[in-house]
Amino acid sequence: MTTLQIKEFQFDNCPWRIVWLGRINYPPGRSDEPRITVHLAQLKASYGDPLSNAAFAETDRHETVAVKAGLLAFLKLGSVWVNGIKVAPRQPAKRIDVIIRHDQIELLNFDAAVSLDGASPQPLFSPTRYRVGKQVFPKIARSWLAVIYNPTPQLKILAIPSTVLFQKCLATSPDAIRRLLYGEIDKIIDARSGFLPGKPITYFIELFKDFLDSEGKMAANLKADQVAEKEFARFRQALAVETVNYDRSRAREPETHLKLGLPFSNPAKISMSGKYLPFDSIRNGQMTQEWGFLATELIGFRVRLVFDRLIIDRKNNNKRGGNADDPDLQKSWGGTQKKAVEFGDTITVTSDEEPSDEFEKLAVETSGDFEAEGLEVIKEGKELQKYRNIFKSRRHDREPNGHGTTGDLTPGGSGAVEVDAVVGPPPSIPVKLDSFFEVLEKLNALGYSFKTIAASSVVRRRDQGGGIVSFFPREIAGMRGWHLCGDSVENAPPRGYIVAESHHGGIWRYLIELERKGNEKLSTLYVRAHSGSQLEGAELKTFMRNVAKANGWNVKMPPADWILVRIRHEPDKGVRAFVRNIVKVL
């Protein structure tokens, strides 16, 4: 098993406990990642329960270090470290199971006071409940906790630090942590992600290549769940306001603490470890002692998301798309990097250096993640790609690094940039086809769930509203100009068309709409196989090439097992009339 060693925690050979996770430090520029302040206290050599106040060393030694925020998955409250390596606790922490809802939570600061059952207000934390040290207390006083009153019949109060919630609900990987701290959710999943029309429990995302499929549900939840969206907005606002309003002329540091509640609409079933906290309470008119609980780690976390099906598409993952043979795709040279070094049993990391890929994998495994009840995850093939790879020989000591360049290669290096940094000029999407996308929206509202698909080697995606438009090839043997648009055949752009696919009532159905030239009148074509099975992309490409050769739907030899029905389309009568004509055929 691989062991992590954090260089900043190498104080001595004594045991040190993480007593709290403090504020976020943002670097002056974006060349470095944010850091999180970690407060540690030295323990006695003979300590038993590390969370016990009696475990503190008599010297009352404390250390405060700032490490890269990507390490958050490893930084568990109450964990013990010796010479920078986390060690197993001598006594297990107390453990409880609860079910909580987002509307039960009150966000309070570490130095807040609470009143239980009419008793006088008392500090949420005091040295007799949870000891952090006199020099540490003022540094963490404004840090945030999610507080729940009467979570179980046995507990009066439950306190979960926002950093602990962040670790379980959002901190899936170091790269995801960096993006979230900058509010860059759209750098994890594409902004076009969303619920599929007519399918309220199915959510579609395009996940960027730097993230694992297992991270998709975290990012999708932040986009799909209104409660999560509001929590994340408050989370970012709290960090941004403190950063902007920070007065650098003052001695104190900005109070950039994580502020996060429960980012789920549905109740969460949580198993957590931590420490019982004694509180004064009044029962039957008599002062008595009641118990609260501080969660230091969320061990198990189960919740039902607002969607039950998650479709994951990929961006920039070096897989062939439906338009892989498009001759207009811009050429890209793949970048390289040195092959990963084989690590031993220990990985040493420091915030002064970039972590290895091995560390990233270890962080994802350590994060634990939450369990989404009843979630079905579907991985889809890539619809579109922007680049085509140009092969070049590679040195034996190098391997692909997932980057590339569209420029000329230099002998001394890869000249690597992000593959999607430069986009070649695409053919313009025909305005005349916009009305058909409106038709599809109305059909989807009726429950038919049409989705546009790639049916050519040359395809483009609309920027607004989504949807794919296919194009005929610029050159088709024996053809002059029917498959092109414009007066000049030599410079005319290719003619566009839309192929929409629907699986309804156990039958796969297709609608094909051609771009019209001038006053040309063309019907829309309804297509399905006799068996009702799904048509292959290659079949549709071949059929559309034959449509071009026939200058329309009068294809000489259409597939024998296909049903072809022309649907009259009169644009001057409006979209609603056209939708009614289509529904009659469907």
PDB file of N, CA, C and O in Angstrom, residues 274-343:
ATOM      1  N   GLY A 274     -15.920  11.058  15.406  1.00  0.00           N
ATOM      2  CA  GLY A 274     -15.618  12.331  16.034  1.00  0.00           C
ATOM      3  C   GLY A 274     -15.556  12.223  17.533  1.00  0.00           C
ATOM      4  O   GLY A 274     -15.134  11.197  18.086  1.00  0.00           O
ATOM      5  N   LYS A 275     -16.042  13.280  18.200  1.00  0.00           N
ATOM      6  CA  LYS A 275     -15.901  13.377  19.659  1.00  0.00           C
ATOM      7  C   LYS A 275     -17.204  13.887  20.275  1.00  0.00           C
ATOM      8  O   LYS A 275     -17.827  14.815  19.751  1.00  0.00           O
ATOM      9  N   TYR A 276     -17.593  13.270  21.410  1.00  0.00           N
ATOM     10  CA  TYR A 276     -18.743  13.761  22.163  1.00  0.00           C
ATOM     11  C   TYR A 276     -18.363  15.024  22.916  1.00  0.00           C
ATOM     12  O   TYR A 276     -17.257  15.142  23.464  1.00  0.00           O
ATOM     13  N   LEU A 277     -19.297  15.982  22.953  1.00  0.00           N
ATOM     14  CA  LEU A 277     -19.060  17.263  23.608  1.00  0.00           C
ATOM     15  C   LEU A 277     -20.091  17.458  24.722  1.00  0.00           C
ATOM     16  O   LEU A 277     -21.298  17.335  24.479  1.00  0.00           O
ATOM     17  N   PRO A 278     -19.669  17.777  25.967  1.00  0.00           N
ATOM     18  CA  PRO A 278     -20.622  18.002  27.059  1.00  0.00           C
ATOM     19  C   PRO A 278     -21.206  19.418  27.017  1.00  0.00           C
ATOM     20  O   PRO A 278     -20.490  20.393  26.762  1.00  0.00           O
ATOM     21  N   PHE A 279     -22.527  19.538  27.246  1.00  0.00           N
ATOM     22  CA  PHE A 279     -23.205  20.835  27.274  1.00  0.00           C
ATOM     23  C   PHE A 279     -24.128  20.894  28.480  1.00  0.00           C
ATOM     24  O   PHE A 279     -24.662  19.874  28.932  1.00  0.00           O
ATOM     25  N   ASP A 280     -24.339  22.117  28.970  1.00  0.00           N
ATOM     26  CA  ASP A 280     -25.316  22.333  30.037  1.00  0.00           C
ATOM     27  C   ASP A 280     -26.696  22.476  29.426  1.00  0.00           C
ATOM     28  O   ASP A 280     -26.876  23.118  28.386  1.00  0.00           O
ATOM     29  N   SER A 281     -27.679  21.874  30.070  1.00  0.00           N
ATOM     30  CA  SER A 281     -29.047  21.950  29.582  1.00  0.00           C
ATOM     31  C   SER A 281     -29.999  21.965  30.780  1.00  0.00           C
ATOM     32  O   SER A 281     -29.594  21.673  31.911  1.00  0.00           O
ATOM     33  N   ILE A 282     -31.239  22.347  30.529  1.00  0.00           N
ATOM     34  CA  ILE A 282     -32.246  22.362  31.593  1.00  0.00           C
ATOM     35  C   ILE A 282     -33.293  21.301  31.274  1.00  0.00           C
ATOM     36  O   ILE A 282     -33.878  21.285  30.192  1.00  0.00           O
ATOM     37  N   ARG A 283     -33.503  20.389  32.228  1.00  0.00           N
ATOM     38  CA  ARG A 283     -34.517  19.338  32.074  1.00  0.00           C
ATOM     39  C   ARG A 283     -35.362  19.302  33.340  1.00  0.00           C
ATOM     40  O   ARG A 283     -34.820  19.161  34.445  1.00  0.00           O
ATOM     41  N   ASN A 284     -36.666  19.429  33.164  1.00  0.00           N
ATOM     42  CA  ASN A 284     -37.605  19.458  34.292  1.00  0.00           C
ATOM     43  C   ASN A 284     -37.226  20.529  35.308  1.00  0.00           C
ATOM     44  O   ASN A 284     -37.303  20.332  36.531  1.00  0.00           O
ATOM     45  N   GLY A 285     -36.753  21.658  34.763  1.00  0.00           N
ATOM     46  CA  GLY A 285     -36.411  22.776  35.633  1.00  0.00           C
ATOM     47  C   GLY A 285     -35.078  22.636  36.325  1.00  0.00           C
ATOM     48  O   GLY A 285     -34.677  23.521  37.096  1.00  0.00           O
ATOM     49  N   GLN A 286     -34.368  21.544  36.068  1.00  0.00           N
ATOM     50  CA  GLN A 286     -33.084  21.308  36.714  1.00  0.00           C
ATOM     51  C   GLN A 286     -31.956  21.368  35.688  1.00  0.00           C
ATOM     52  O   GLN A 286     -32.103  20.907  34.557  1.00  0.00           O
ATOM     53  N   MET A 287     -30.832  21.972  36.104  1.00  0.00           N
ATOM     54  CA  MET A 287     -29.652  22.001  35.238  1.00  0.00           C
ATOM     55  C   MET A 287     -29.069  20.593  35.148  1.00  0.00           C
ATOM     56  O   MET A 287     -28.896  19.903  36.158  1.00  0.00           O
ATOM     57  N   THR A 288     -28.812  20.160  33.938  1.00  0.00           N
ATOM     58  CA  THR A 288     -28.269  18.828  33.715  1.00  0.00           C
ATOM     59  C   THR A 288     -27.267  18.867  32.574  1.00  0.00           C
ATOM     60  O   THR A 288     -27.128  19.880  31.884  1.00  0.00           O
ATOM     61  N   GLN A 289     -26.558  17.778  32.398  1.00  0.00           N
ATOM     62  CA  GLN A 289     -25.562  17.716  31.326  1.00  0.00           C
ATOM     63  C   GLN A 289     -26.117  16.900  30.155  1.00  0.00           C
ATOM     64  O   GLN A 289     -26.623  15.805  30.344  1.00  0.00           O
ATOM     65  N   GLU A 290     -26.040  17.492  28.971  1.00  0.00           N
ATOM     66  CA  GLU A 290     -26.441  16.810  27.745  1.00  0.00           C
ATOM     67  C   GLU A 290     -25.230  16.667  26.846  1.00  0.00           C
ATOM     68  O   GLU A 290     -24.164  17.220  27.119  1.00  0.00           O
ATOM     69  N   TRP A 291     -25.425  15.940  25.743  1.00  0.00           N
ATOM     70  CA  TRP A 291     -24.281  15.659  24.875  1.00  0.00           C
ATOM     71  C   TRP A 291     -24.497  16.184  23.455  1.00  0.00           C
ATOM     72  O   TRP A 291     -25.598  16.125  22.912  1.00  0.00           O
ATOM     73  N   GLY A 292     -23.415  16.697  22.933  1.00  0.00           N
ATOM     74  CA  GLY A 292     -23.355  17.049  21.521  1.00  0.00           C
ATOM     75  C   GLY A 292     -22.267  16.221  20.859  1.00  0.00           C
ATOM     76  O   GLY A 292     -21.644  15.368  21.508  1.00  0.00           O
ATOM     77  N   PHE A 293     -22.048  16.464  19.571  1.00  0.00           N
ATOM     78  CA  PHE A 293     -21.053  15.661  18.844  1.00  0.00           C
ATOM     79  C   PHE A 293     -20.365  16.533  17.808  1.00  0.00           C
ATOM     80  O   PHE A 293     -21.021  17.285  17.064  1.00  0.00           O
ATOM     81  N   LEU A 294     -19.047  16.457  17.762  1.00  0.00           N
ATOM     82  CA  LEU A 294     -18.234  17.113  16.727  1.00  0.00           C
ATOM     83  C   LEU A 294     -17.796  16.062  15.723  1.00  0.00           C
ATOM     84  O   LEU A 294     -17.108  15.105  16.088  1.00  0.00           O
ATOM     85  N   ALA A 295     -18.186  16.222  14.483  1.00  0.00           N
ATOM     86  CA  ALA A 295     -17.774  15.281  13.431  1.00  0.00           C
ATOM     87  C   ALA A 295     -16.405  15.693  12.901  1.00  0.00           C
ATOM     88  O   ALA A 295     -16.220  16.829  12.458  1.00  0.00           O
ATOM     89  N   THR A 296     -15.469  14.793  12.957  1.00  0.00           N
ATOM     90  CA  THR A 296     -14.135  15.065  12.414  1.00  0.00           C
ATOM     91  C   THR A 296     -13.923  14.396  11.058  1.00  0.00           C
ATOM     92  O   THR A 296     -13.036  14.801  10.305  1.00  0.00           O
ATOM     93  N   GLU A 297     -14.727  13.379  10.744  1.00  0.00           N
ATOM     94  CA  GLU A 297     -14.628  12.711   9.436  1.00  0.00           C
ATOM     95  C   GLU A 297     -15.957  12.059   9.103  1.00  0.00           C
ATOM     96  O   GLU A 297     -16.591  11.442   9.970  1.00  0.00           O
ATOM     97  N   LEU A 298     -16.404  12.217   7.845  1.00  0.00           N
ATOM     98  CA  LEU A 298     -17.601  11.540   7.368  1.00  0.00           C
ATOM     99  C   LEU A 298     -17.162  10.244   6.696  1.00  0.00           C
ATOM    100  O   LEU A 298     -16.566  10.260   5.615  1.00  0.00           O
ATOM    101  N   ILE A 299     -17.478   9.144   7.320  1.00  0.00           N
ATOM    102  CA  ILE A 299     -16.987   7.847   6.842  1.00  0.00           C
ATOM    103  C   ILE A 299     -17.884   7.300   5.739  1.00  0.00           C
ATOM    104  O   ILE A 299     -17.421   6.861   4.685  1.00  0.00           O
ATOM    105  N   GLY A 300     -19.174   7.297   5.983  1.00  0.00           N
ATOM    106  CA  GLY A 300     -20.145   6.852   4.981  1.00  0.00           C
ATOM    107  C   GLY A 300     -21.133   7.962   4.696  1.00  0.00           C
ATOM    108  O   GLY A 300     -21.534   8.695   5.602  1.00  0.00           O
ATOM    109  N   PHE A 301     -21.549   8.080   3.432  1.00  0.00           N
ATOM    110  CA  PHE A 301     -22.441   9.174   3.046  1.00  0.00           C
ATOM    111  C   PHE A 301     -23.298   8.690   1.894  1.00  0.00           C
ATOM    112  O   PHE A 301     -22.804   8.443   0.798  1.00  0.00           O
ATOM    113  N   ARG A 302     -24.612   8.546   2.147  1.00  0.00           N
ATOM    114  CA  ARG A 302     -25.538   8.074   1.119  1.00  0.00           C
ATOM    115  C   ARG A 302     -26.641   9.099   0.927  1.00  0.00           C
ATOM    116  O   ARG A 302     -27.229   9.592   1.897  1.00  0.00           O
ATOM    117  N   VAL A 303     -26.939   9.399  -0.329  1.00  0.00           N
ATOM    118  CA  VAL A 303     -27.977  10.383  -0.631  1.00  0.00           C
ATOM    119  C   VAL A 303     -28.552  10.091  -2.010  1.00  0.00           C
ATOM    120  O   VAL A 303     -27.844   9.586  -2.888  1.00  0.00           O
ATOM    121  N   ARG A 304     -29.825  10.373  -2.192  1.00  0.00           N
ATOM    122  CA  ARG A 304     -30.443  10.245  -3.506  1.00  0.00           C
ATOM    123  C   ARG A 304     -30.383  11.598  -4.197  1.00  0.00           C
ATOM    124  O   ARG A 304     -30.809  12.612  -3.631  1.00  0.00           O
ATOM    125  N   LEU A 305     -29.849  11.620  -5.392  1.00  0.00           N
ATOM    126  CA  LEU A 305     -29.704  12.867  -6.130  1.00  0.00           C
ATOM    127  C   LEU A 305     -31.026  13.242  -6.803  1.00  0.00           C
ATOM    128  O   LEU A 305     -31.984  12.464  -6.792  1.00  0.00           O
ATOM    129  N   VAL A 306     -31.083  14.415  -7.392  1.00  0.00           N
ATOM    130  CA  VAL A 306     -32.310  14.863  -8.058  1.00  0.00           C
ATOM    131  C   VAL A 306     -32.441  14.249  -9.446  1.00  0.00           C
ATOM    132  O   VAL A 306     -33.411  14.527 -10.151  1.00  0.00           O
ATOM    133  N   PHE A 307     -31.498  13.437  -9.850  1.00  0.00           N
ATOM    134  CA  PHE A 307     -31.593  12.671 -11.090  1.00  0.00           C
ATOM    135  C   PHE A 307     -31.209  11.229 -10.785  1.00  0.00           C
ATOM    136  O   PHE A 307     -30.400  10.966  -9.896  1.00  0.00           O
ATOM    137  N   ASP A 308     -31.806  10.276 -11.507  1.00  0.00           N
ATOM    138  CA  ASP A 308     -31.530   8.849 -11.302  1.00  0.00           C
ATOM    139  C   ASP A 308     -30.664   8.254 -12.401  1.00  0.00           C
ATOM    140  O   ASP A 308     -30.169   7.136 -12.266  1.00  0.00           O
ATOM    141  N   ARG A 309     -30.527   8.985 -13.518  1.00  0.00           N
ATOM    142  CA  ARG A 309     -29.685   8.516 -14.616  1.00  0.00           C
ATOM    143  C   ARG A 309     -28.715   9.637 -14.994  1.00  0.00           C
ATOM    144  O   ARG A 309     -29.120  10.772 -15.206  1.00  0.00           O
ATOM    145  N   LEU A 310     -27.444   9.290 -15.059  1.00  0.00           N
ATOM    146  CA  LEU A 310     -26.410  10.261 -15.421  1.00  0.00           C
ATOM    147  C   LEU A 310     -25.689   9.770 -16.669  1.00  0.00           C
ATOM    148  O   LEU A 310     -25.078   8.700 -16.664  1.00  0.00           O
ATOM    149  N   ILE A 311     -25.798  10.549 -17.736  1.00  0.00           N
ATOM    150  CA  ILE A 311     -25.110  10.216 -18.987  1.00  0.00           C
ATOM    151  C   ILE A 311     -23.832  11.031 -19.052  1.00  0.00           C
ATOM    152  O   ILE A 311     -23.854  12.264 -18.984  1.00  0.00           O
ATOM    153  N   ILE A 312     -22.689  10.336 -19.165  1.00  0.00           N
ATOM    154  CA  ILE A 312     -21.389  10.996 -19.165  1.00  0.00           C
ATOM    155  C   ILE A 312     -20.783  10.945 -20.556  1.00  0.00           C
ATOM    156  O   ILE A 312     -20.511   9.869 -21.096  1.00  0.00           O
ATOM    157  N   ASP A 313     -20.604  12.111 -21.131  1.00  0.00           N
ATOM    158  CA  ASP A 313     -19.869  12.244 -22.387  1.00  0.00           C
ATOM    159  C   ASP A 313     -18.508  12.825 -22.029  1.00  0.00           C
ATOM    160  O   ASP A 313     -18.304  13.353 -20.945  1.00  0.00           O
ATOM    161  N   ARG A 314     -17.570  12.743 -22.948  1.00  0.00           N
ATOM    162  CA  ARG A 314     -16.201  13.142 -22.659  1.00  0.00           C
ATOM    163  C   ARG A 314     -15.737  14.244 -23.587  1.00  0.00           C
ATOM    164  O   ARG A 314     -16.063  14.264 -24.771  1.00  0.00           O
ATOM    165  N   LYS A 315     -14.940  15.171 -23.036  1.00  0.00           N
ATOM    166  CA  LYS A 315     -14.284  16.206 -23.843  1.00  0.00           C
ATOM    167  C   LYS A 315     -12.778  15.964 -23.804  1.00  0.00           C
ATOM    168  O   LYS A 315     -12.212  15.653 -22.761  1.00  0.00           O
ATOM    169  N   ASN A 316     -12.146  16.081 -24.972  1.00  0.00           N
ATOM    170  CA  ASN A 316     -10.679  16.049 -25.066  1.00  0.00           C
ATOM    171  C   ASN A 316     -10.076  14.760 -24.509  1.00  0.00           C
ATOM    172  O   ASN A 316      -9.075  14.781 -23.803  1.00  0.00           O
ATOM    173  N   ASN A 317     -10.703  13.620 -24.806  1.00  0.00           N
ATOM    174  CA  ASN A 317     -10.194  12.368 -24.253  1.00  0.00           C
ATOM    175  C   ASN A 317      -9.510  11.501 -25.300  1.00  0.00           C
ATOM    176  O   ASN A 317      -9.286  10.328 -25.092  1.00  0.00           O
ATOM    177  N   ASN A 318      -9.196  12.095 -26.457  1.00  0.00           N
ATOM    178  CA  ASN A 318      -8.441  11.396 -27.496  1.00  0.00           C
ATOM    179  C   ASN A 318      -9.203  10.220 -28.094  1.00  0.00           C
ATOM    180  O   ASN A 318      -8.604   9.303 -28.630  1.00  0.00           O
ATOM    181  N   LYS A 319     -10.535  10.231 -28.011  1.00  0.00           N
ATOM    182  CA  LYS A 319     -11.344   9.187 -28.638  1.00  0.00           C
ATOM    183  C   LYS A 319     -11.962   9.723 -29.919  1.00  0.00           C
ATOM    184  O   LYS A 319     -12.208  10.905 -30.059  1.00  0.00           O
ATOM    185  N   ARG A 320     -12.219   8.815 -30.859  1.00  0.00           N
ATOM    186  CA  ARG A 320     -12.803   9.207 -32.134  1.00  0.00           C
ATOM    187  C   ARG A 320     -14.253   9.618 -31.943  1.00  0.00           C
ATOM    188  O   ARG A 320     -15.010   8.990 -31.227  1.00  0.00           O
ATOM    189  N   GLY A 321     -14.626  10.715 -32.601  1.00  0.00           N
ATOM    190  CA  GLY A 321     -15.997  11.169 -32.583  1.00  0.00           C
ATOM    191  C   GLY A 321     -16.722  10.738 -33.847  1.00  0.00           C
ATOM    192  O   GLY A 321     -16.147  10.119 -34.749  1.00  0.00           O
ATOM    193  N   GLY A 322     -17.999  11.070 -33.917  1.00  0.00           N
ATOM    194  CA  GLY A 322     -18.793  10.711 -35.081  1.00  0.00           C
ATOM    195  C   GLY A 322     -18.321  11.381 -36.355  1.00  0.00           C
ATOM    196  O   GLY A 322     -18.632  10.937 -37.455  1.00  0.00           O
ATOM    197  N   ASN A 323     -17.566  12.465 -36.221  1.00  0.00           N
ATOM    198  CA  ASN A 323     -17.051  13.194 -37.381  1.00  0.00           C
ATOM    199  C   ASN A 323     -15.549  13.006 -37.547  1.00  0.00           C
ATOM    200  O   ASN A 323     -14.858  13.883 -38.056  1.00  0.00           O
ATOM    201  N   ALA A 324     -15.026  11.851 -37.141  1.00  0.00           N
ATOM    202  CA  ALA A 324     -13.582  11.641 -37.142  1.00  0.00           C
ATOM    203  C   ALA A 324     -12.958  11.762 -38.532  1.00  0.00           C
ATOM    204  O   ALA A 324     -11.784  12.093 -38.667  1.00  0.00           O
ATOM    205  N   ASP A 325     -13.753  11.499 -39.591  1.00  0.00           N
ATOM    206  CA  ASP A 325     -13.215  11.546 -40.949  1.00  0.00           C
ATOM    207  C   ASP A 325     -13.432  12.893 -41.635  1.00  0.00           C
ATOM    208  O   ASP A 325     -13.217  13.014 -42.843  1.00  0.00           O
ATOM    209  N   ASP A 326     -13.858  13.882 -40.869  1.00  0.00           N
ATOM    210  CA  ASP A 326     -14.093  15.220 -41.435  1.00  0.00           C
ATOM    211  C   ASP A 326     -12.763  15.803 -41.929  1.00  0.00           C
ATOM    212  O   ASP A 326     -11.843  16.014 -41.144  1.00  0.00           O
ATOM    213  N   PRO A 327     -12.623  16.087 -43.220  1.00  0.00           N
ATOM    214  CA  PRO A 327     -11.352  16.629 -43.723  1.00  0.00           C
ATOM    215  C   PRO A 327     -11.084  18.049 -43.241  1.00  0.00           C
ATOM    216  O   PRO A 327      -9.957  18.535 -43.342  1.00  0.00           O
ATOM    217  N   ASP A 328     -12.109  18.735 -42.695  1.00  0.00           N
ATOM    218  CA  ASP A 328     -11.915  20.101 -42.230  1.00  0.00           C
ATOM    219  C   ASP A 328     -11.396  20.182 -40.802  1.00  0.00           C
ATOM    220  O   ASP A 328     -11.108  21.259 -40.301  1.00  0.00           O
ATOM    221  N   LEU A 329     -11.288  19.032 -40.121  1.00  0.00           N
ATOM    222  CA  LEU A 329     -10.772  19.061 -38.757  1.00  0.00           C
ATOM    223  C   LEU A 329      -9.336  19.565 -38.746  1.00  0.00           C
ATOM    224  O   LEU A 329      -8.513  19.168 -39.571  1.00  0.00           O
ATOM    225  N   GLN A 330      -9.041  20.439 -37.780  1.00  0.00           N
ATOM    226  CA  GLN A 330      -7.700  20.987 -37.692  1.00  0.00           C
ATOM    227  C   GLN A 330      -6.722  19.921 -37.190  1.00  0.00           C
ATOM    228  O   GLN A 330      -7.040  19.140 -36.303  1.00  0.00           O
ATOM    229  N   LYS A 331      -5.538  19.902 -37.759  1.00  0.00           N
ATOM    230  CA  LYS A 331      -4.532  18.921 -37.385  1.00  0.00           C
ATOM    231  C   LYS A 331      -3.944  19.269 -36.014  1.00  0.00           C
ATOM    232  O   LYS A 331      -3.764  20.429 -35.680  1.00  0.00           O
ATOM    233  N   SER A 332      -3.657  18.227 -35.241  1.00  0.00           N
ATOM    234  CA  SER A 332      -3.071  18.432 -33.920  1.00  0.00           C
ATOM    235  C   SER A 332      -1.976  17.411 -33.686  1.00  0.00           C
ATOM    236  O   SER A 332      -2.160  16.225 -33.920  1.00  0.00           O
ATOM    237  N   TRP A 333      -0.835  17.901 -33.230  1.00  0.00           N
ATOM    238  CA  TRP A 333       0.281  17.025 -32.871  1.00  0.00           C
ATOM    239  C   TRP A 333       0.171  16.707 -31.382  1.00  0.00           C
ATOM    240  O   TRP A 333       0.066  17.591 -30.557  1.00  0.00           O
ATOM    241  N   GLY A 334       0.194  15.449 -31.036  1.00  0.00           N
ATOM    242  CA  GLY A 334       0.088  15.068 -29.630  1.00  0.00           C
ATOM    243  C   GLY A 334       1.337  15.416 -28.860  1.00  0.00           C
ATOM    244  O   GLY A 334       2.460  15.206 -29.323  1.00  0.00           O
ATOM    245  N   GLY A 335       1.162  15.980 -27.669  1.00  0.00           N
ATOM    246  CA  GLY A 335       2.303  16.290 -26.801  1.00  0.00           C
ATOM    247  C   GLY A 335       2.766  15.053 -26.058  1.00  0.00           C
ATOM    248  O   GLY A 335       2.086  14.034 -25.999  1.00  0.00           O
ATOM    249  N   THR A 336       3.946  15.119 -25.481  1.00  0.00           N
ATOM    250  CA  THR A 336       4.495  13.976 -24.753  1.00  0.00           C
ATOM    251  C   THR A 336       5.029  14.432 -23.401  1.00  0.00           C
ATOM    252  O   THR A 336       5.233  15.605 -23.146  1.00  0.00           O
ATOM    253  N   GLN A 337       5.269  13.458 -22.566  1.00  0.00           N
ATOM    254  CA  GLN A 337       5.898  13.706 -21.280  1.00  0.00           C
ATOM    255  C   GLN A 337       6.745  12.479 -20.948  1.00  0.00           C
ATOM    256  O   GLN A 337       6.596  11.412 -21.546  1.00  0.00           O
ATOM    257  N   LYS A 338       7.644  12.631 -19.963  1.00  0.00           N
ATOM    258  CA  LYS A 338       8.439  11.483 -19.558  1.00  0.00           C
ATOM    259  C   LYS A 338       7.540  10.448 -18.899  1.00  0.00           C
ATOM    260  O   LYS A 338       6.565  10.790 -18.227  1.00  0.00           O
ATOM    261  N   LYS A 339       7.858   9.179 -19.101  1.00  0.00           N
ATOM    262  CA  LYS A 339       7.064   8.129 -18.505  1.00  0.00           C
ATOM    263  C   LYS A 339       7.111   8.240 -16.982  1.00  0.00           C
ATOM    264  O   LYS A 339       8.104   8.654 -16.403  1.00  0.00           O
ATOM    265  N   ALA A 340       5.985   7.863 -16.350  1.00  0.00           N
ATOM    266  CA  ALA A 340       5.890   7.984 -14.900  1.00  0.00           C
ATOM    267  C   ALA A 340       6.940   7.121 -14.221  1.00  0.00           C
ATOM    268  O   ALA A 340       7.205   5.984 -14.621  1.00  0.00           O
ATOM    269  N   VAL A 341       7.532   7.668 -13.191  1.00  0.00           N
ATOM    270  CA  VAL A 341       8.533   6.936 -12.416  1.00  0.00           C
ATOM    271  C   VAL A 341       7.809   5.978 -11.479  1.00  0.00           C
ATOM    272  O   VAL A 341       6.771   6.306 -10.905  1.00  0.00           O
ATOM    273  N   GLU A 342       8.340   4.788 -11.328  1.00  0.00           N
ATOM    274  CA  GLU A 342       7.744   3.827 -10.413  1.00  0.00           C
ATOM    275  C   GLU A 342       8.091   4.222  -8.980  1.00  0.00           C
ATOM    276  O   GLU A 342       9.255   4.350  -8.610  1.00  0.00           O
ATOM    277  N   PHE A 343       7.069   4.448  -8.155  1.00  0.00           N
ATOM    278  CA  PHE A 343       7.301   4.856  -6.784  1.00  0.00           C
ATOM    279  C   PHE A 343       7.405   3.641  -5.879  1.00  0.00           C
ATOM    280  O   PHE A 343       6.883   2.582  -6.169  1.00  0.00           O
TER     281      PHE A 343
END
